[in-house]
mmCIF file of C-alpha atoms in Angstrom:
data_model
loop_
_atom_site.group_PDB
_atom_site.id
_atom_site.type_symbol
_atom_site.label_atom_id
_atom_site.label_comp_id
_atom_site.label_asym_id
_atom_site.label_seq_id
_atom_site.Cartn_x
_atom_site.Cartn_y
_atom_site.Cartn_z
ATOM 1 C CA UNK A 4 70.232 39.689 127.582
ATOM 2 C CA UNK A 5 66.964 39.647 129.899
ATOM 3 C CA UNK A 6 67.804 41.055 133.528
ATOM 4 C CA UNK A 7 66.714 39.488 136.580
ATOM 5 C CA UNK A 8 64.852 42.368 137.392
ATOM 6 C CA UNK A 9 63.028 42.276 133.862
ATOM 7 C CA UNK A 10 62.565 38.509 134.062
ATOM 8 C CA UNK A 11 61.102 38.997 137.685
ATOM 9 C CA UNK A 12 58.773 41.724 136.429
ATOM 10 C CA UNK A 13 57.654 40.217 133.414
ATOM 11 C CA UNK A 14 55.897 37.354 135.357
ATOM 12 C CA UNK A 15 54.027 38.288 138.744
ATOM 13 C CA UNK A 16 53.298 34.851 140.330
ATOM 14 C CA UNK A 17 51.445 34.611 143.125
ATOM 15 C CA UNK A 18 53.664 33.091 145.972
ATOM 16 C CA UNK A 19 50.832 32.386 147.998
ATOM 17 C CA UNK A 20 49.210 30.275 145.802
ATOM 18 C CA UNK A 21 52.391 29.013 144.155
ATOM 19 C CA UNK A 22 53.048 26.575 147.326
ATOM 20 C CA UNK A 23 52.052 22.924 146.507
ATOM 21 C CA UNK A 24 49.922 22.209 149.299
ATOM 22 C CA UNK A 25 48.269 25.756 149.023
ATOM 23 C CA UNK A 26 47.809 25.411 145.134
ATOM 24 C CA UNK A 27 45.965 21.975 145.960
ATOM 25 C CA UNK A 28 43.662 23.562 148.437
ATOM 26 C CA UNK A 29 43.049 26.510 146.175
ATOM 27 C CA UNK A 30 42.280 24.270 143.058
ATOM 28 C CA UNK A 31 39.518 22.099 145.085
ATOM 29 C CA UNK A 32 37.849 25.164 146.284
ATOM 30 C CA UNK A 33 37.790 26.570 142.816
ATOM 31 C CA UNK A 34 36.012 23.769 141.743
ATOM 32 C CA UNK A 35 33.296 23.541 144.235
ATOM 33 C CA UNK A 36 31.186 25.869 145.902
ATOM 34 C CA UNK A 37 32.734 25.062 149.778
ATOM 35 C CA UNK A 38 33.486 21.987 151.420
ATOM 36 C CA UNK A 39 34.558 21.065 155.016
ATOM 37 C CA UNK A 40 37.951 20.300 156.614
ATOM 38 C CA UNK A 41 36.874 16.357 156.489
ATOM 39 C CA UNK A 42 36.243 16.506 152.689
ATOM 40 C CA UNK A 43 39.284 18.727 151.834
ATOM 41 C CA UNK A 44 41.805 16.272 153.917
ATOM 42 C CA UNK A 45 40.171 13.284 151.516
ATOM 43 C CA UNK A 46 40.735 14.896 148.182
ATOM 44 C CA UNK A 47 44.148 16.729 148.972
ATOM 45 C CA UNK A 48 45.690 14.038 151.218
ATOM 46 C CA UNK A 49 46.971 17.022 154.019
ATOM 47 C CA UNK A 50 46.701 16.146 157.394
ATOM 48 C CA UNK A 51 44.454 18.451 159.750
ATOM 49 C CA UNK A 52 47.775 20.209 160.922
ATOM 50 C CA UNK A 53 48.632 20.990 157.680
ATOM 51 C CA UNK A 54 45.235 21.909 156.291
ATOM 52 C CA UNK A 55 44.860 24.028 159.402
ATOM 53 C CA UNK A 56 47.844 26.026 158.970
ATOM 54 C CA UNK A 57 47.910 26.649 154.794
ATOM 55 C CA UNK A 58 44.273 27.606 155.814
ATOM 56 C CA UNK A 59 45.158 30.366 158.220
ATOM 57 C CA UNK A 60 47.311 31.789 155.689
ATOM 58 C CA UNK A 61 44.867 31.740 152.840
ATOM 59 C CA UNK A 62 41.911 33.505 155.239
ATOM 60 C CA UNK A 63 44.465 36.162 156.291
ATOM 61 C CA UNK A 64 45.332 37.087 152.502
ATOM 62 C CA UNK A 65 41.709 37.200 151.848
ATOM 63 C CA UNK A 66 41.261 34.114 149.412
ATOM 64 C CA UNK A 67 39.116 31.896 151.366
ATOM 65 C CA UNK A 68 36.233 32.683 153.938
ATOM 66 C CA UNK A 69 35.916 30.158 157.196
ATOM 67 C CA UNK A 70 32.816 29.970 158.683
ATOM 68 C CA UNK A 71 32.471 27.714 161.725
ATOM 69 C CA UNK A 72 29.298 25.989 162.962
ATOM 70 C CA UNK A 73 28.169 23.009 164.762
ATOM 71 C CA UNK A 74 26.952 19.836 163.045
ATOM 72 C CA UNK A 75 25.297 17.469 166.016
ATOM 73 C CA UNK A 76 27.224 19.643 168.458
ATOM 74 C CA UNK A 77 30.489 19.004 166.801
ATOM 75 C CA UNK A 78 32.274 22.080 165.570
ATOM 76 C CA UNK A 79 32.510 22.068 162.007
ATOM 77 C CA UNK A 80 34.635 24.282 159.633
ATOM 78 C CA UNK A 81 33.475 25.037 156.363
ATOM 79 C CA UNK A 82 35.925 26.816 153.595
ATOM 80 C CA UNK A 83 34.920 28.606 150.597
ATOM 81 C CA UNK A 84 36.510 30.975 148.131
ATOM 82 C CA UNK A 85 35.983 34.433 147.967
ATOM 83 C CA UNK A 86 35.412 36.743 144.940
ATOM 84 C CA UNK A 87 39.319 37.729 145.600
ATOM 85 C CA UNK A 88 40.346 34.229 145.978
ATOM 86 C CA UNK A 89 38.968 33.344 142.741
ATOM 87 C CA UNK A 90 39.851 36.250 140.896
ATOM 88 C CA UNK A 91 43.712 35.824 142.125
ATOM 89 C CA UNK A 92 43.390 31.916 141.132
ATOM 90 C CA UNK A 93 42.487 33.014 137.701
ATOM 91 C CA UNK A 94 45.284 35.657 137.568
ATOM 92 C CA UNK A 95 47.353 32.896 138.922
ATOM 93 C CA UNK A 96 46.506 30.721 135.691
ATOM 94 C CA UNK A 97 47.314 33.076 133.461
ATOM 95 C CA UNK A 98 50.402 33.765 134.881
ATOM 96 C CA UNK A 99 51.502 30.013 134.663
ATOM 97 C CA UNK A 100 50.129 30.134 131.214
ATOM 98 C CA UNK A 101 52.609 32.751 130.347
ATOM 99 C CA UNK A 102 55.589 31.146 131.922
ATOM 100 C CA UNK A 103 54.798 27.736 129.690
ATOM 101 C CA UNK A 104 53.505 29.793 126.813
ATOM 102 C CA UNK A 105 56.549 29.333 124.523
ATOM 103 C CA UNK A 106 57.603 26.180 125.325
ATOM 104 C CA UNK A 107 57.784 23.708 122.602
ATOM 105 C CA UNK B 15 50.062 21.353 130.298
ATOM 106 C CA UNK B 16 46.010 21.412 130.220
ATOM 107 C CA UNK B 17 44.536 23.211 132.700
ATOM 108 C CA UNK B 18 41.048 23.000 131.822
ATOM 109 C CA UNK B 19 41.103 18.957 131.753
ATOM 110 C CA UNK B 20 42.669 19.006 134.863
ATOM 111 C CA UNK B 21 40.191 21.374 136.840
ATOM 112 C CA UNK B 22 37.349 19.202 135.147
ATOM 113 C CA UNK B 23 38.964 16.049 136.364
ATOM 114 C CA UNK B 24 39.149 17.509 140.168
ATOM 115 C CA UNK B 25 35.414 18.343 139.625
ATOM 116 C CA UNK B 26 34.659 14.989 138.166
ATOM 117 C CA UNK B 27 36.198 13.505 141.238
ATOM 118 C CA UNK B 28 34.091 15.673 143.755
ATOM 119 C CA UNK B 29 30.943 14.881 142.173
ATOM 120 C CA UNK B 30 31.610 11.011 142.211
ATOM 121 C CA UNK B 31 32.587 11.357 145.700
ATOM 122 C CA UNK B 32 29.134 12.687 146.969
ATOM 123 C CA UNK B 33 27.318 10.399 144.245
ATOM 124 C CA UNK B 34 28.541 7.544 145.886
ATOM 125 C CA UNK B 35 26.025 7.060 148.533
ATOM 126 C CA UNK B 36 23.289 6.022 146.187
ATOM 127 C CA UNK B 37 20.864 8.825 147.061
ATOM 128 C CA UNK B 38 20.561 9.801 143.305
ATOM 129 C CA UNK B 39 19.448 6.244 142.280
ATOM 130 C CA UNK B 40 17.121 5.948 145.012
ATOM 131 C CA UNK B 41 15.333 9.484 144.356
ATOM 132 C CA UNK B 42 15.094 7.942 140.643
ATOM 133 C CA UNK B 43 13.651 4.963 142.156
ATOM 134 C CA UNK B 44 10.987 7.166 143.845
ATOM 135 C CA UNK B 45 10.144 9.073 140.835
ATOM 136 C CA UNK B 46 9.486 5.932 138.877
ATOM 137 C CA UNK B 47 7.739 4.398 141.954
ATOM 138 C CA UNK B 48 4.961 7.385 141.660
ATOM 139 C CA UNK B 49 4.871 7.957 137.988
ATOM 140 C CA UNK B 50 2.061 5.306 137.226
ATOM 141 C CA UNK B 51 -0.047 7.251 139.865
ATOM 142 C CA UNK B 52 0.386 10.802 138.400
ATOM 143 C CA UNK B 53 -0.083 9.597 134.853
ATOM 144 C CA UNK B 54 -3.321 7.963 136.078
ATOM 145 C CA UNK B 55 -4.226 10.870 138.214
ATOM 146 C CA UNK B 56 -3.029 13.898 136.386
ATOM 147 C CA UNK B 57 -4.158 15.948 139.718
ATOM 148 C CA UNK B 58 -1.663 14.345 141.771
ATOM 149 C CA UNK B 59 1.078 16.263 139.618
ATOM 150 C CA UNK B 60 1.088 19.506 141.762
ATOM 151 C CA UNK B 61 1.360 17.501 144.941
ATOM 152 C CA UNK B 62 4.408 15.701 143.781
ATOM 153 C CA UNK B 63 6.201 18.533 142.602
ATOM 154 C CA UNK B 64 5.703 20.459 145.674
ATOM 155 C CA UNK B 65 6.957 17.290 147.568
ATOM 156 C CA UNK B 66 9.720 16.440 145.111
ATOM 157 C CA UNK B 67 10.919 20.018 145.082
ATOM 158 C CA UNK B 68 10.495 21.376 148.744
ATOM 159 C CA UNK B 69 10.219 18.234 150.852
ATOM 160 C CA UNK B 70 12.695 15.300 149.153
ATOM 161 C CA UNK B 71 15.556 17.736 149.049
ATOM 162 C CA UNK B 72 15.304 18.914 152.932
ATOM 163 C CA UNK B 73 14.939 15.199 153.795
ATOM 164 C CA UNK B 74 17.856 14.064 151.843
ATOM 165 C CA UNK B 75 19.948 16.826 153.277
ATOM 166 C CA UNK B 76 19.138 15.698 156.862
ATOM 167 C CA UNK B 77 19.825 12.184 156.108
ATOM 168 C CA UNK B 78 23.186 13.383 154.633
ATOM 169 C CA UNK B 79 24.119 15.287 157.426
ATOM 170 C CA UNK B 80 23.679 12.354 159.637
ATOM 171 C CA UNK B 81 25.023 9.423 157.486
ATOM 172 C CA UNK B 82 27.121 10.642 154.705
ATOM 173 C CA UNK B 83 29.135 13.957 155.542
ATOM 174 C CA UNK B 84 30.640 12.352 158.518
ATOM 175 C CA UNK B 85 32.394 9.919 156.516
ATOM 176 C CA UNK B 86 33.640 11.804 153.287
ATOM 177 C CA UNK B 87 33.119 15.246 154.522
ATOM 178 C CA UNK B 88 30.539 18.019 153.409
ATOM 179 C CA UNK B 89 30.944 19.539 149.821
ATOM 180 C CA UNK B 90 28.551 22.096 148.257
ATOM 181 C CA UNK B 91 28.863 21.488 144.264
ATOM 182 C CA UNK B 92 28.956 24.831 142.228
ATOM 183 C CA UNK B 93 25.643 25.575 140.988
ATOM 184 C CA UNK B 94 25.586 25.912 137.067
ATOM 185 C CA UNK B 95 24.578 29.371 135.565
ATOM 186 C CA UNK B 96 20.964 29.221 134.073
ATOM 187 C CA UNK B 97 20.797 28.483 130.502
ATOM 188 C CA UNK B 98 20.493 31.440 128.273
ATOM 189 C CA UNK B 99 17.213 31.578 126.536
ATOM 190 C CA UNK B 100 18.286 31.831 122.872
ATOM 191 C CA UNK B 101 15.962 31.810 119.749
ATOM 192 C CA UNK B 102 16.845 28.283 119.383
ATOM 193 C CA UNK B 103 15.566 27.306 122.600
ATOM 194 C CA UNK B 104 12.521 29.232 122.262
ATOM 195 C CA UNK B 105 11.375 28.013 118.992
ATOM 196 C CA UNK B 106 12.421 24.548 120.391
ATOM 197 C CA UNK B 107 9.887 24.766 123.170
ATOM 198 C CA UNK B 108 7.184 26.343 121.035
ATOM 199 C CA UNK B 109 7.770 23.389 118.273
ATOM 200 C CA UNK B 110 7.086 20.904 121.375
ATOM 201 C CA UNK B 111 4.034 22.801 122.791
ATOM 202 C CA UNK B 112 2.645 22.903 119.311
ATOM 203 C CA UNK B 113 3.298 19.158 118.884
ATOM 204 C CA UNK B 114 1.710 18.467 122.350
ATOM 205 C CA UNK B 115 -1.449 20.109 121.032
ATOM 206 C CA UNK B 116 -1.916 18.415 117.842
ATOM 207 C CA UNK B 117 -1.264 14.668 119.702
ATOM 208 C CA UNK B 118 -3.843 15.751 122.217
ATOM 209 C CA UNK B 119 -6.178 16.808 119.591
ATOM 210 C CA UNK B 120 -5.412 14.043 117.252
ATOM 211 C CA UNK B 121 -6.476 11.432 119.893
ATOM 212 C CA UNK B 122 -9.635 13.401 120.681
ATOM 213 C CA UNK B 123 -10.971 13.406 117.344
ATOM 214 C CA UNK B 124 -9.815 9.610 116.578
ATOM 215 C CA UNK B 125 -7.178 10.135 113.884
ATOM 216 C CA UNK B 126 -4.390 8.469 116.567
ATOM 217 C CA UNK B 127 -5.382 5.912 118.780
ATOM 218 C CA UNK B 128 -4.944 6.560 122.505
ATOM 219 C CA UNK B 129 -4.160 3.061 122.919
ATOM 220 C CA UNK B 130 -1.036 3.921 120.729
ATOM 221 C CA UNK B 131 0.120 6.729 122.650
ATOM 222 C CA UNK B 132 -0.090 5.071 125.812
ATOM 223 C CA UNK B 133 2.087 2.311 124.401
ATOM 224 C CA UNK B 134 4.605 4.694 123.331
ATOM 225 C CA UNK B 135 4.881 6.534 126.502
ATOM 226 C CA UNK B 136 7.634 4.172 127.918
ATOM 227 C CA UNK B 137 9.525 4.630 124.587
ATOM 228 C CA UNK B 138 9.161 8.550 124.735
ATOM 229 C CA UNK B 139 10.337 8.336 128.295
ATOM 230 C CA UNK B 140 13.247 6.320 127.693
ATOM 231 C CA UNK B 141 14.306 9.074 125.371
ATOM 232 C CA UNK B 142 13.655 11.707 127.655
ATOM 233 C CA UNK B 143 16.082 10.060 130.258
ATOM 234 C CA UNK B 144 18.733 10.409 127.734
ATOM 235 C CA UNK B 145 19.036 14.212 128.869
ATOM 236 C CA UNK B 146 19.772 12.916 132.744
ATOM 237 C CA UNK B 147 22.202 10.468 131.196
ATOM 238 C CA UNK B 148 24.170 13.176 129.212
ATOM 239 C CA UNK B 149 23.944 15.426 132.345
ATOM 240 C CA UNK B 150 25.436 12.983 134.743
ATOM 241 C CA UNK B 151 28.416 11.709 132.474
ATOM 242 C CA UNK B 152 29.147 15.579 131.872
ATOM 243 C CA UNK B 153 29.360 16.043 135.839
ATOM 244 C CA UNK B 154 31.078 12.697 136.784
ATOM 245 C CA UNK B 155 33.188 11.872 133.228
ATOM 246 C CA UNK B 156 31.751 8.577 133.849
ATOM 247 C CA UNK B 157 30.454 7.193 130.369
ATOM 248 C CA UNK B 158 28.532 4.351 132.301
ATOM 249 C CA UNK B 159 25.790 6.638 132.683
ATOM 250 C CA UNK B 160 25.001 6.692 128.769
ATOM 251 C CA UNK B 161 23.915 2.934 129.814
ATOM 252 C CA UNK B 162 21.175 4.156 131.840
ATOM 253 C CA UNK B 163 19.419 6.349 128.771
ATOM 254 C CA UNK B 164 20.220 3.157 126.314
ATOM 255 C CA UNK B 165 18.841 0.856 128.419
ATOM 256 C CA UNK B 166 15.584 3.012 129.299
ATOM 257 C CA UNK B 167 15.204 3.763 125.669
ATOM 258 C CA UNK B 168 15.605 -0.120 124.615
ATOM 259 C CA UNK B 169 13.088 -1.316 127.274
ATOM 260 C CA UNK B 170 10.559 1.265 126.787
ATOM 261 C CA UNK B 171 10.574 0.338 122.916
ATOM 262 C CA UNK B 172 10.553 -3.633 123.736
ATOM 263 C CA UNK B 173 7.681 -2.887 126.238
ATOM 264 C CA UNK B 174 5.813 -0.109 123.797
ATOM 265 C CA UNK B 175 6.118 -3.286 120.777
ATOM 266 C CA UNK B 176 4.770 -6.134 123.448
ATOM 267 C CA UNK B 177 1.268 -6.464 121.611
ATOM 268 C CA UNK B 178 0.549 -9.453 124.145
ATOM 269 C CA UNK B 179 0.454 -6.681 127.383
ATOM 270 C CA UNK B 180 -2.507 -4.973 127.711
ATOM 271 C CA UNK B 181 -2.052 -1.473 127.171
ATOM 272 C CA UNK B 182 -3.190 -0.365 130.905
ATOM 273 C CA UNK B 183 -0.527 -1.818 132.493
ATOM 274 C CA UNK B 184 2.257 -1.065 130.065
ATOM 275 C CA UNK B 185 3.630 2.149 131.910
ATOM 276 C CA UNK B 186 2.874 0.327 134.937
ATOM 277 C CA UNK B 187 4.983 -2.518 134.236
ATOM 278 C CA UNK B 188 7.930 -0.075 132.638
ATOM 279 C CA UNK B 189 7.947 2.196 135.769
ATOM 280 C CA UNK B 190 7.599 -0.179 138.100
ATOM 281 C CA UNK B 191 10.538 -2.382 137.060
ATOM 282 C CA UNK B 192 12.652 0.971 136.518
ATOM 283 C CA UNK B 193 11.631 2.034 140.081
ATOM 284 C CA UNK B 194 12.719 -1.352 141.437
ATOM 285 C CA UNK B 195 16.345 -1.558 139.586
ATOM 286 C CA UNK B 196 16.764 2.146 140.727
ATOM 287 C CA UNK B 197 15.930 1.380 144.420
ATOM 288 C CA UNK B 198 17.944 -1.839 144.245
ATOM 289 C CA UNK B 199 21.112 0.028 142.606
ATOM 290 C CA UNK B 200 20.775 3.012 145.074
ATOM 291 C CA UNK B 201 20.500 0.597 148.286
ATOM 292 C CA UNK B 202 23.237 -1.168 147.308
ATOM 293 C CA UNK B 203 25.519 1.613 146.640
ATOM 294 C CA UNK B 204 24.586 2.860 149.887
ATOM 295 C CA UNK B 205 25.438 -0.125 151.634
ATOM 296 C CA UNK B 206 28.780 -0.515 149.717
ATOM 297 C CA UNK B 207 29.572 3.410 150.700
ATOM 298 C CA UNK B 208 28.587 2.782 154.350
ATOM 299 C CA UNK B 209 31.287 -0.603 154.623
ATOM 300 C CA UNK B 210 33.809 1.333 152.737
ATOM 301 C CA UNK B 211 33.557 4.793 154.248
ATOM 302 C CA UNK B 212 33.652 4.677 158.204
ATOM 303 C CA UNK B 213 32.537 7.946 160.226
ATOM 304 C CA UNK B 214 35.995 10.007 160.602
ATOM 305 C CA UNK B 215 36.716 11.494 163.568
ATOM 306 C CA UNK B 216 37.527 14.778 162.891
ATOM 307 C CA UNK B 217 40.468 16.770 164.713
ATOM 308 C CA UNK B 218 38.017 19.587 165.318
ATOM 309 C CA UNK B 219 36.213 17.430 167.711
ATOM 310 C CA UNK B 220 39.444 17.426 170.329
ATOM 311 C CA UNK B 221 40.149 20.966 169.319
ATOM 312 C CA UNK B 222 36.605 21.962 170.068
ATOM 313 C CA UNK B 223 36.376 20.054 173.391
ATOM 314 C CA UNK B 224 39.664 22.015 174.649
#
């Protein structure tokens, strides 16, 4: 019988990415080079507050880089996955594949 | 759970979101508008290449910043890695260059009539257009882009076979017709896009003013 400790250590899922809203954000940024807030809001369906909050967590972890600039004198925030973020997302995918691997 | 397909679907949606502004069609219309001039006067090719590679993308980006990104947001798609130069690619390029040289030589010594070649240019161009059709289908996931390759090939062959048309205007008719079609399609898409997607007041504007 597999112990709880063995089960937890067998599959290491990145809990930061695993949260549904952050997973959607990471997935969307994974398939593009970079995108701004408005694009991400439209594609993910998240509100600005939600997106802003999750963006901060991902930025703290070093998964995304945030660039602020001005477009027509209006603030414009652009998000992009860092190399660490891309690698972490790939590792997350592998971990999830491992979870479902032996299912019928 | 097929993750590759899900990621591909998300990528397709991102590309479709950006393409709804009609600029791709308008740029295609521009190429076809100038094609008869370039064909008649090949020394315009470098000017056109410089214009198309350096100035047009900058102009498109300026217009997109003003009219497109405030409506749907800004996205930069991932650039694909350049194709690997394999032996197959090299051989294909060599064959194409050799075929071109043989064709030009055959025309110069009268084996092949230049009129025949000029008539076949639209058909040949139609076949070439399968490449961007397949590329756009791959990027957007929409099979309707195959229609461009098919229609351009069919119309190219039809124009080539139309003996009643003087050979001097075959290329002009083909190019200008398709240029007009692309411009109409592009402008229609642009108008529909502007109506469907209003400018979004970004919450960042308020937070930036505080």
